[in-house]
Short mmCIF file of C-alpha atoms in Angstrom, two decimals:
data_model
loop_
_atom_site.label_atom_id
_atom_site.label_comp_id
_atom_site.label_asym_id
_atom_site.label_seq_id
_atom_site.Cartn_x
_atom_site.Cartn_y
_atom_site.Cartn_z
CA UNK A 1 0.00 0.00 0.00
CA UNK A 2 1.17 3.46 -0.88
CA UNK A 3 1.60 6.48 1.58
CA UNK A 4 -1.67 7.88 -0.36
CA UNK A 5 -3.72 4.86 0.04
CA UNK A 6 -2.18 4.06 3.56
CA UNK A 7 -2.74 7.67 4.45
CA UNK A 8 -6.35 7.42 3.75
CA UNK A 9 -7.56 4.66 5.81
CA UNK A 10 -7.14 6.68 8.59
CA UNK A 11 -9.18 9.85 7.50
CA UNK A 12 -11.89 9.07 9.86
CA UNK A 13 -9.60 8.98 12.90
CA UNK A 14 -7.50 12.34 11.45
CA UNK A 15 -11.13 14.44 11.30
CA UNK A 16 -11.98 12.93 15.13
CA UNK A 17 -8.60 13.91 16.37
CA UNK A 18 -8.59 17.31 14.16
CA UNK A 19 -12.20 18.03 15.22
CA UNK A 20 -11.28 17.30 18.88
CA UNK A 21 -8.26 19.65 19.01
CA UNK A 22 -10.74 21.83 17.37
CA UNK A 23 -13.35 22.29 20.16
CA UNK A 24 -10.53 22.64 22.89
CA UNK A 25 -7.84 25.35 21.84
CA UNK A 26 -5.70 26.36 24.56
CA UNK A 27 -2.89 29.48 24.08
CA UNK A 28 0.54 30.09 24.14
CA UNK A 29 3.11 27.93 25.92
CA UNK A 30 1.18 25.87 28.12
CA UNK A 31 -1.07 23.11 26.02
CA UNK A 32 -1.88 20.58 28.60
CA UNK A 33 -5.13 18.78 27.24
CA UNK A 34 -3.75 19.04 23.43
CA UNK A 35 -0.43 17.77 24.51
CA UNK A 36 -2.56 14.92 26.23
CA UNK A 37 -4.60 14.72 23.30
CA UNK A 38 -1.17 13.95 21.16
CA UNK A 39 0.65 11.90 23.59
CA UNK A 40 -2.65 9.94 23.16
CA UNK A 41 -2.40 9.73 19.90
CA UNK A 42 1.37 8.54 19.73
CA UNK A 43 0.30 5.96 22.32
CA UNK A 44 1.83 2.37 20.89
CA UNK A 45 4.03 3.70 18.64
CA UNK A 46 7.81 2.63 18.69
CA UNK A 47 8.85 5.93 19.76
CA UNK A 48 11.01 7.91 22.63
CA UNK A 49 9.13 10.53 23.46
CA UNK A 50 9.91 13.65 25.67
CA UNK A 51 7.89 16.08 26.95
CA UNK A 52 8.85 20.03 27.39
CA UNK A 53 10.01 20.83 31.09
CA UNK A 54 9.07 24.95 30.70
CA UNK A 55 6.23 24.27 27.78
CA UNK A 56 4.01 21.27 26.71
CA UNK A 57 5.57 20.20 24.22
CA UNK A 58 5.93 16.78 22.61
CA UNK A 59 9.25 15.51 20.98
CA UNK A 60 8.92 11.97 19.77
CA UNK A 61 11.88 10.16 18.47
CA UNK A 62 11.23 7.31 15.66
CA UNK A 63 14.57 5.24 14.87
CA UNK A 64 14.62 3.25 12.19
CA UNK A 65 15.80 -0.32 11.76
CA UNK A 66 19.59 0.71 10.92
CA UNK A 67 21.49 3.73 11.75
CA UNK A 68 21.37 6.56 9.45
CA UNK A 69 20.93 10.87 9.56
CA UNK A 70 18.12 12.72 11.02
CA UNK A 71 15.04 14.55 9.79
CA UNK A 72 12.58 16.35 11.52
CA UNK A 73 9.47 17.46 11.28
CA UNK A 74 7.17 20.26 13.10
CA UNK A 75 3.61 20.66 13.44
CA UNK A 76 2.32 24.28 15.73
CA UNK A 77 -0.21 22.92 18.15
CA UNK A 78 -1.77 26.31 19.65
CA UNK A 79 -4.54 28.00 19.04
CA UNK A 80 -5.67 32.07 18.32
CA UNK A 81 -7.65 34.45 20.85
CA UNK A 82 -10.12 34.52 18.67
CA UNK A 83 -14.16 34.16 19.42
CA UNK A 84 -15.48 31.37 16.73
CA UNK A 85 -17.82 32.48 14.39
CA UNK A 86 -17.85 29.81 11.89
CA UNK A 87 -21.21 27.69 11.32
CA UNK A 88 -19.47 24.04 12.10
CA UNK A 89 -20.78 21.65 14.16
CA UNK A 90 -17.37 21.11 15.77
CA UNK A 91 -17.06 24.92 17.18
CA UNK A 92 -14.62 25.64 19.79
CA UNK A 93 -16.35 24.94 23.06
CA UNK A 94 -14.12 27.83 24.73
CA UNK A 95 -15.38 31.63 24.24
CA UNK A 96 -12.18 33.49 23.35
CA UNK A 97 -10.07 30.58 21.44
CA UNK A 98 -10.08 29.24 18.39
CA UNK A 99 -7.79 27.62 16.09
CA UNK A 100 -8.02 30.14 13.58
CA UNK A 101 -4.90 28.98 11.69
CA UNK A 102 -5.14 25.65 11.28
CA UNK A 103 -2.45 24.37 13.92
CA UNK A 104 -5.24 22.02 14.59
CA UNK A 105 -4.76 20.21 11.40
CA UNK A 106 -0.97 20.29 11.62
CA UNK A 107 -1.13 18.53 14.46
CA UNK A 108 -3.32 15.63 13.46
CA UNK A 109 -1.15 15.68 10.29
CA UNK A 110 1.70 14.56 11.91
CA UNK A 111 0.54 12.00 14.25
CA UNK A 112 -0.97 10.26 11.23
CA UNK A 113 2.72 10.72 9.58
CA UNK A 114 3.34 9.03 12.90
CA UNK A 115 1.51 5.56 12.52
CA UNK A 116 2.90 5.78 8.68
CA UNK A 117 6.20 6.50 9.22
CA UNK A 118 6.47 3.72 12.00
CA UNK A 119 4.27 0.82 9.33
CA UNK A 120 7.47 1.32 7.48
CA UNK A 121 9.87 1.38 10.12
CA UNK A 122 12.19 -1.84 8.94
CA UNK A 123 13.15 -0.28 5.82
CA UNK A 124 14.19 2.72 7.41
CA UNK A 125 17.72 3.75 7.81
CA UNK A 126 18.15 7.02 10.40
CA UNK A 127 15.99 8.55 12.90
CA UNK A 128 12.81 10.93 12.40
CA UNK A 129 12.10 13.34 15.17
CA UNK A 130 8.64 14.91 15.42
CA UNK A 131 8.41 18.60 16.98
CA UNK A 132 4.87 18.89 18.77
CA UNK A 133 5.14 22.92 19.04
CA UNK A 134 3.15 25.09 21.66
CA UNK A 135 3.48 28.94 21.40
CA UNK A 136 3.77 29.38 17.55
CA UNK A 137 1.47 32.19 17.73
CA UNK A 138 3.82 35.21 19.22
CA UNK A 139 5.51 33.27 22.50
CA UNK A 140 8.43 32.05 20.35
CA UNK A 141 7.49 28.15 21.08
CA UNK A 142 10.20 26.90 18.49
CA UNK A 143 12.92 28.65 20.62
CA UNK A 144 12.01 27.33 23.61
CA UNK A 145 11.93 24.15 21.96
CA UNK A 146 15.85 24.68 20.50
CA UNK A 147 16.72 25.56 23.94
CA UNK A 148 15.39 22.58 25.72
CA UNK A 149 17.20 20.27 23.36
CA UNK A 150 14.56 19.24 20.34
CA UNK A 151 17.89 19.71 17.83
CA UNK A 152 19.39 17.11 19.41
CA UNK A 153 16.67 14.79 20.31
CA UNK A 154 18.04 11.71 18.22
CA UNK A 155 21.39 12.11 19.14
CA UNK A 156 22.39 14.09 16.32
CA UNK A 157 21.29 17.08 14.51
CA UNK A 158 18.80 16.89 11.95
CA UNK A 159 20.05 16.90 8.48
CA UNK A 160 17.02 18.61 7.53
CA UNK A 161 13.80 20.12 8.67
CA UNK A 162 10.03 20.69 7.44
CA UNK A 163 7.28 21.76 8.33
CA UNK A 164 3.61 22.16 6.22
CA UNK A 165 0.92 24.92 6.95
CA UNK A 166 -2.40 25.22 5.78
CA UNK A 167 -4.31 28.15 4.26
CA UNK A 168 -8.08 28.90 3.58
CA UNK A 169 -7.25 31.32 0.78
CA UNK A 170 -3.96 31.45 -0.82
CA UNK A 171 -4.01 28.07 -2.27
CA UNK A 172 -6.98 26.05 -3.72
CA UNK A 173 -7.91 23.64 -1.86
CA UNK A 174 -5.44 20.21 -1.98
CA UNK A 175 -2.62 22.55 -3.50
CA UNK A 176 1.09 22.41 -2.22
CA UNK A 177 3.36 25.39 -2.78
CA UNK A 178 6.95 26.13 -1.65
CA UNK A 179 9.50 28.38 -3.12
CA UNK A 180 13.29 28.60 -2.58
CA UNK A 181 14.66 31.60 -0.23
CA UNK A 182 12.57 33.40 1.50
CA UNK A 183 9.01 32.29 2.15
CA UNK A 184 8.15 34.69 5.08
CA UNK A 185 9.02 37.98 6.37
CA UNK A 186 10.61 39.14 9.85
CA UNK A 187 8.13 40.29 12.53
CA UNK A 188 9.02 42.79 14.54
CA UNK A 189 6.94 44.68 17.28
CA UNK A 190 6.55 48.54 18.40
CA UNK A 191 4.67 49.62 21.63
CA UNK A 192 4.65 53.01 22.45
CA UNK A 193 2.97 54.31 26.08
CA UNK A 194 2.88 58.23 26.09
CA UNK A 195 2.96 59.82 29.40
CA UNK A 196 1.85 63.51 29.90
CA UNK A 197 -0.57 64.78 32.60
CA UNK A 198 -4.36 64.48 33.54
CA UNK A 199 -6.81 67.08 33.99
CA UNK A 200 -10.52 68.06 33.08
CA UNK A 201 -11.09 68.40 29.41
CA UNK A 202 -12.84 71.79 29.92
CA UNK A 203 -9.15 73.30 30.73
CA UNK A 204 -6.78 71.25 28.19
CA UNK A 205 -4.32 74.24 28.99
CA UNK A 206 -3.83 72.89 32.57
CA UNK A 207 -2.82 69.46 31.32
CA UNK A 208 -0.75 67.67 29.26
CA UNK A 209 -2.54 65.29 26.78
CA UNK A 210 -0.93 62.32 25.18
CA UNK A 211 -3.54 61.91 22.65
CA UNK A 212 -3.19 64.08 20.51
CA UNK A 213 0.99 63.16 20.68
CA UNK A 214 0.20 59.60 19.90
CA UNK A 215 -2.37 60.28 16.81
CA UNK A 216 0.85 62.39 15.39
CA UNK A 217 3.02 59.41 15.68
CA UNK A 218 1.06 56.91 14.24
CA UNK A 219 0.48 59.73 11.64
CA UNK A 220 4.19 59.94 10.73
CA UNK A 221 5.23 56.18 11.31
CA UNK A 222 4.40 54.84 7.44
CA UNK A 223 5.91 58.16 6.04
CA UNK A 224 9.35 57.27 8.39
CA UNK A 225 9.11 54.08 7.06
CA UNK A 226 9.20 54.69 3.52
CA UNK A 227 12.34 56.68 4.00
CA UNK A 228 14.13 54.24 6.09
CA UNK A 229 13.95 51.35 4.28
CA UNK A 230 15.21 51.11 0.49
CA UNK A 231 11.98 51.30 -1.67
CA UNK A 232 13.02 48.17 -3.23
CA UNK A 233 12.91 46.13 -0.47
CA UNK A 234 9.44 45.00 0.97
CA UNK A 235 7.98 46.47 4.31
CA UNK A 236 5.24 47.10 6.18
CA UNK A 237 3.76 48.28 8.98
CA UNK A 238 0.40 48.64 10.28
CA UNK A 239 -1.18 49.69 13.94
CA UNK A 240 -3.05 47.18 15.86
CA UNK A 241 -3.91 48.86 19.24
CA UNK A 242 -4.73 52.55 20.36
CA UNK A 243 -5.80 52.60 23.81
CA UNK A 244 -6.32 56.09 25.64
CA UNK A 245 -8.91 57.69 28.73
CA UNK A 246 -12.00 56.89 29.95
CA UNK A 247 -14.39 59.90 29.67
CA UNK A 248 -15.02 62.28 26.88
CA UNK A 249 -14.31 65.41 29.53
CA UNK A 250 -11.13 64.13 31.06
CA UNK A 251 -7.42 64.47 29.96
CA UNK A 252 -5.97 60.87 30.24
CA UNK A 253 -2.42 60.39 31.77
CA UNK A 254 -1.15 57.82 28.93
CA UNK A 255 -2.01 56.55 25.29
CA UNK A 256 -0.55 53.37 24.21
CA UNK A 257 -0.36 51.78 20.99
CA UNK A 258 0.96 48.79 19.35
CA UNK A 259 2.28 48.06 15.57
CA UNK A 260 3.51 45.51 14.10
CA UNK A 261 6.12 45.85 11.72
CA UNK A 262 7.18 42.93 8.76
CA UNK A 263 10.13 42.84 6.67
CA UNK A 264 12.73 40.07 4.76
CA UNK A 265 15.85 41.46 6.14
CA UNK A 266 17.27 41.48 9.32
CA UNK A 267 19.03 44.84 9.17
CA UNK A 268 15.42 46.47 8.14
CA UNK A 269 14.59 45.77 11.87
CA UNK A 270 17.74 47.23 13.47
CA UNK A 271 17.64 50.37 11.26
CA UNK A 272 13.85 51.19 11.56
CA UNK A 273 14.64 50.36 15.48
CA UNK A 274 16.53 53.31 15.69
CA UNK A 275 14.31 55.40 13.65
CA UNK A 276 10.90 54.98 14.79
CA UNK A 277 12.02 55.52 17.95
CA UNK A 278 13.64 58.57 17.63
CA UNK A 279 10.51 60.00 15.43
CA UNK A 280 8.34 58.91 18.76
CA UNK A 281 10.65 60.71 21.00
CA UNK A 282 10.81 63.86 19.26
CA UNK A 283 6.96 63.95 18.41
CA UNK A 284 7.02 63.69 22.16
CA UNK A 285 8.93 66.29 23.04
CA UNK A 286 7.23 68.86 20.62
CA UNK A 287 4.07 67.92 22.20
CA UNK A 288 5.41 68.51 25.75
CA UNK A 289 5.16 64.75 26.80
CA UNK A 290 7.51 61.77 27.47
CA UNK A 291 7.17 58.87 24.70
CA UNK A 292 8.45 55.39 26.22
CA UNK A 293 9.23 53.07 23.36
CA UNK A 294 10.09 49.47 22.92
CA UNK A 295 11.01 47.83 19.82
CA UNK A 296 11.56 43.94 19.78
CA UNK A 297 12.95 41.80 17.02
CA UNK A 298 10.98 39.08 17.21
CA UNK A 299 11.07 36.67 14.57
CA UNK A 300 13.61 36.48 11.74
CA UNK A 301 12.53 35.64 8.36
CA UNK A 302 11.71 32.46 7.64
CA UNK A 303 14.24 31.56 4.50
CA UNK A 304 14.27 27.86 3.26
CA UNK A 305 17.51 25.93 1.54
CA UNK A 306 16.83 25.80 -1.82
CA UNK A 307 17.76 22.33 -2.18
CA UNK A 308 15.50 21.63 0.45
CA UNK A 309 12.53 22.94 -1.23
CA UNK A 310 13.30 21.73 -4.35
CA UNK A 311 13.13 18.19 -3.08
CA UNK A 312 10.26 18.68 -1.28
CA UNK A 313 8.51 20.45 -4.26
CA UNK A 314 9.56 17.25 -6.27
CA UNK A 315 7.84 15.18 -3.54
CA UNK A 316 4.66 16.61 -3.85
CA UNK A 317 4.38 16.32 -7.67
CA UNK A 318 5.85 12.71 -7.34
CA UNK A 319 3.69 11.57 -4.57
CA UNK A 320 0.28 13.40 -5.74
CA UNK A 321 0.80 14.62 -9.71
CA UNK A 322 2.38 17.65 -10.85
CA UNK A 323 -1.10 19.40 -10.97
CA UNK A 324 -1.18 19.33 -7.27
CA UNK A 325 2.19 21.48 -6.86
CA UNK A 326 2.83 25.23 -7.87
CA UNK A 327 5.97 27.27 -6.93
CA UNK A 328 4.70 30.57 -4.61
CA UNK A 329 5.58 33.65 -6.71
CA UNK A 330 6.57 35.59 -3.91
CA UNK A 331 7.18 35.33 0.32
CA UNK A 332 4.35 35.83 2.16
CA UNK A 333 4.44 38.64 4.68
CA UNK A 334 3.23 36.40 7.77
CA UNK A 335 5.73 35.43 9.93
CA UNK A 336 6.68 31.95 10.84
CA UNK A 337 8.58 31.19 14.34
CA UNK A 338 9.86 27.94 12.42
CA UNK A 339 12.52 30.10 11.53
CA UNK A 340 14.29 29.49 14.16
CA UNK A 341 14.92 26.06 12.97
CA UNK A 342 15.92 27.03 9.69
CA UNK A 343 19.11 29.00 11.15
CA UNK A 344 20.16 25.96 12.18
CA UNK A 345 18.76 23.07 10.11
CA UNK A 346 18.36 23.34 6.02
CA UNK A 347 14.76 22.94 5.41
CA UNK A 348 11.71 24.19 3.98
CA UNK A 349 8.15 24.73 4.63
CA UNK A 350 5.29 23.56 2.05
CA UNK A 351 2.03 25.15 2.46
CA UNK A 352 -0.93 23.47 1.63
CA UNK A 353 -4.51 24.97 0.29
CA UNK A 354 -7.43 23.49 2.72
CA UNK A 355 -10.69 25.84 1.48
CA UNK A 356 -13.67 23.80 2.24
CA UNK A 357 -14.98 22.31 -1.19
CA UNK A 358 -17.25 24.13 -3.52
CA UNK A 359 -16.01 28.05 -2.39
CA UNK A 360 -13.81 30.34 -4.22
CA UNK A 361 -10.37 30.23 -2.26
CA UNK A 362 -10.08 33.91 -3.25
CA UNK A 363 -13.14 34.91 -1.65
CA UNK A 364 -13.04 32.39 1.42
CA UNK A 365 -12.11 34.09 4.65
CA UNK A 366 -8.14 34.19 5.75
CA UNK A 367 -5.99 32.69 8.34
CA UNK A 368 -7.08 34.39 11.68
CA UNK A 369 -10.62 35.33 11.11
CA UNK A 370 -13.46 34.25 13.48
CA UNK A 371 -15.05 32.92 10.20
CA UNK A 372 -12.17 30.89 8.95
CA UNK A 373 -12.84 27.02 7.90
CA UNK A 374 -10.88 24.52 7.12
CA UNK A 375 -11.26 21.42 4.58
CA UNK A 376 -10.58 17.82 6.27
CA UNK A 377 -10.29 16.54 3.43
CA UNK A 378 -6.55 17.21 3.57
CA UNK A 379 -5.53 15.70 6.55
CA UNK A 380 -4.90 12.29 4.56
CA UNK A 381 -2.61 14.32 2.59
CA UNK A 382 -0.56 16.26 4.76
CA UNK A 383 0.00 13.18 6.86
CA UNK A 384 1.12 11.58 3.78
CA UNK A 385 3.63 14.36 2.10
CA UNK A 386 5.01 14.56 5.95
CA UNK A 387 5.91 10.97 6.00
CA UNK A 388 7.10 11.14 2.08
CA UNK A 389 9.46 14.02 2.81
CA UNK A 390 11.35 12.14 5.77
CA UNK A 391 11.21 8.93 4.46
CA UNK A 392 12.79 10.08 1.43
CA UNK A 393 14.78 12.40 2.69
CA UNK A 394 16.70 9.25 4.78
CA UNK A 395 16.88 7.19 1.89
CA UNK A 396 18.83 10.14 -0.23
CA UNK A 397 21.05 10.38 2.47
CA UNK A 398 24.49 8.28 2.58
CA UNK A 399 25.55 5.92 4.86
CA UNK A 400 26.89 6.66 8.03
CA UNK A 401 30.84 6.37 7.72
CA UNK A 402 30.61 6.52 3.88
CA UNK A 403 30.89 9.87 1.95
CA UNK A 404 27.74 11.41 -0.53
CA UNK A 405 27.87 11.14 -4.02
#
């Protein structure tokens, strides 16, 4: 039986372990009933598994019958703060949380490439390591994960990594797509408090208000940013948060917003760093109010091996028909904390259309919106290009003690 065919005898029990992920989403770091649900899932599996000491994650070893290299493979397990709005019978049962970007299906993904990659375990030469990942979504999971060992789970370092993501609109649905380079842009955060002083808004000249200070920041950061950054290289920033007073007739103490700001090169970051926070601190001072700013560099782009995505877009036109593979024309300006991985390991991730059947991909609402839906129908084959891509991977490499072609 092929990975296909294999893969999709277990479609029922992929939906019931998608669909129960689904209705339970937990945030951040700490995953305790999806890690159960996984370790569950792994249960009877020839497999050393590990579980995070600061985070719950899951790191499950699979070593094949002889020795060999290492490949791993990662699958985001958290979820969004996000209230459901989608009409699906499997809604999250938890006002506030949803998974909103598909982790859910990642997840089951790899636990069926699990089960497939251990039915073929005594033809297998090297070691597979599976990254359960908690705190994709802004806590920096995957470093957590490097720092608590996951790199050197087998014994070795991976030779190279993967990882797959879904999409409700990018992609139609049952699509793969890749690229070589640079798939996804640095995310970088700015949060700005402005501190001036109270009063009654009747007598604004008796007070110091950090409203108005704040709207002219926010005003000036996209010109700033077009003159920082070289107008041929991609960057963007847009204002999520604006929080200020209480009353319509009273002169707050502080404003605060937040931005977030994406880019494909790490020195865009350290130069608009600098910048933006000198523009905040001088709008502040001609206003006659302090400006406290904080800019982090959070994640670094996310920029794949070129040989590594290569084989893995040959993979997915071997293993399911050219038809079912395009190359993405350009990065995408999400961020992916996966990157992390792919400073150390060469690797790639493939993303993978999931709209629901019969709607327009185009129209169908993104990644991150309370209306978001994903197609089950792919879980069959993400499990199966996850188990194609390490089990081929190990069979291109050499021999241990014997040098590559």
């Amino acid at each position: 039986m092929d990975l296909r065919d294999d893969a999709r005898t277990m479609s029922e029990w992929l939906t019931r372990l998608r669909r129960g992920l689904h209705q339970e989403p937990e945030l951040g770091l700490r995953l305790p009933r999806t890690q159960e649900k996984v370790l569950a899932a792994l249960d009877g599996l020839p497999l050393k598994v590990t579980e995070g000491r600061t985070l719950s994650s899951v790191t499950a070893v699979l070593e094949g019958a002889r020795p060999g290299p290492v490949v791993l493979l990662r699958a985001d397990m958290d979820a969004l703060p996000v209230t459901e709005q989608a009409d699906v019978a499997y809604r999250s049962r938890i006002d506030g949380r949803m998974h909103a970007c598909g982790h859910d299906l990642h997840t089951a993904m790899l636990a069926g490439a699990a089960h497939l990659i251990a039915r073929r375990r005594d033809t297998l030469a090297g070691s597979v390591v599976l990254m359960f990942q908690p705190g994709e979504e802004g806590h920096d999971g995957a470093r957590h994960m490097i720092e608590e060992g996951v790199l050197e789970a087998a014994g070795e370092r991976p030779q190279a990594a993967y990882a797959l993501h879904v999409s409700s609109r990018h992609w139609p649905g049952g699509r793969f797509a890749t690229r070589p380079g640079t798939l996804m842009a640095a995310s970088d955060s700015l949060a700005v408090t402005v501190r001036g002083t109270g009063g009654h808004g009747s007598a604004p000249h008796h007070a110091r208000n950090p409203i108005p200070a704040a709207c002219a920041m926010i005003g000036e950061l996209a010109g700033t940013l077009a003159r920082a950054v070289d107008p041929l290289e991609p960057a963007v920033l847009s204002v999520g948060t604006l929080h200020a007073g209480t009353a319509a007739n009273i002169v707050p103490e502080t404003a605060r917003f937040e931005a977030t700001v994406r880019s494909f090169h790490r020195g865009t970051g350290e130069r608009l760093a600098a910048q933006l926070t000198q523009l905040c601190r001088g709008i502040a001072a001609a206003h006659g109010v302090e400006a406290e700013v904080c800019y982090l560099n959070e994640y670094p782009p996310t920029v794949a091996a070129p040989s590594e995505s290569a084989f893995a877009a040959e993979v997915a036109r071997d293993v399911f028909g050219a038809e079912r593979y395009e190359e993405m024309a350009q990065p995408l300006t999400a961020s992916e904390d996966f990157s992390r991985v792919l400073e150390e390991v060469p690797g790639t991730i493939v993303q993978l259309g999931a709209t629901p059947p019969g709607r327009d991909h185009r129209a169908a609402p993104g990644n991150h919106s309370p209306h978001v839906e994903f197609d089950d129908g792919v879980l069959a084959d993400g499990a199966a290009l996850y188990a194609a891509l390490a089990l081929r991977r190990l069979a291109l490499a050499p021999a241990p003690g014997t040098a590559p072609n």
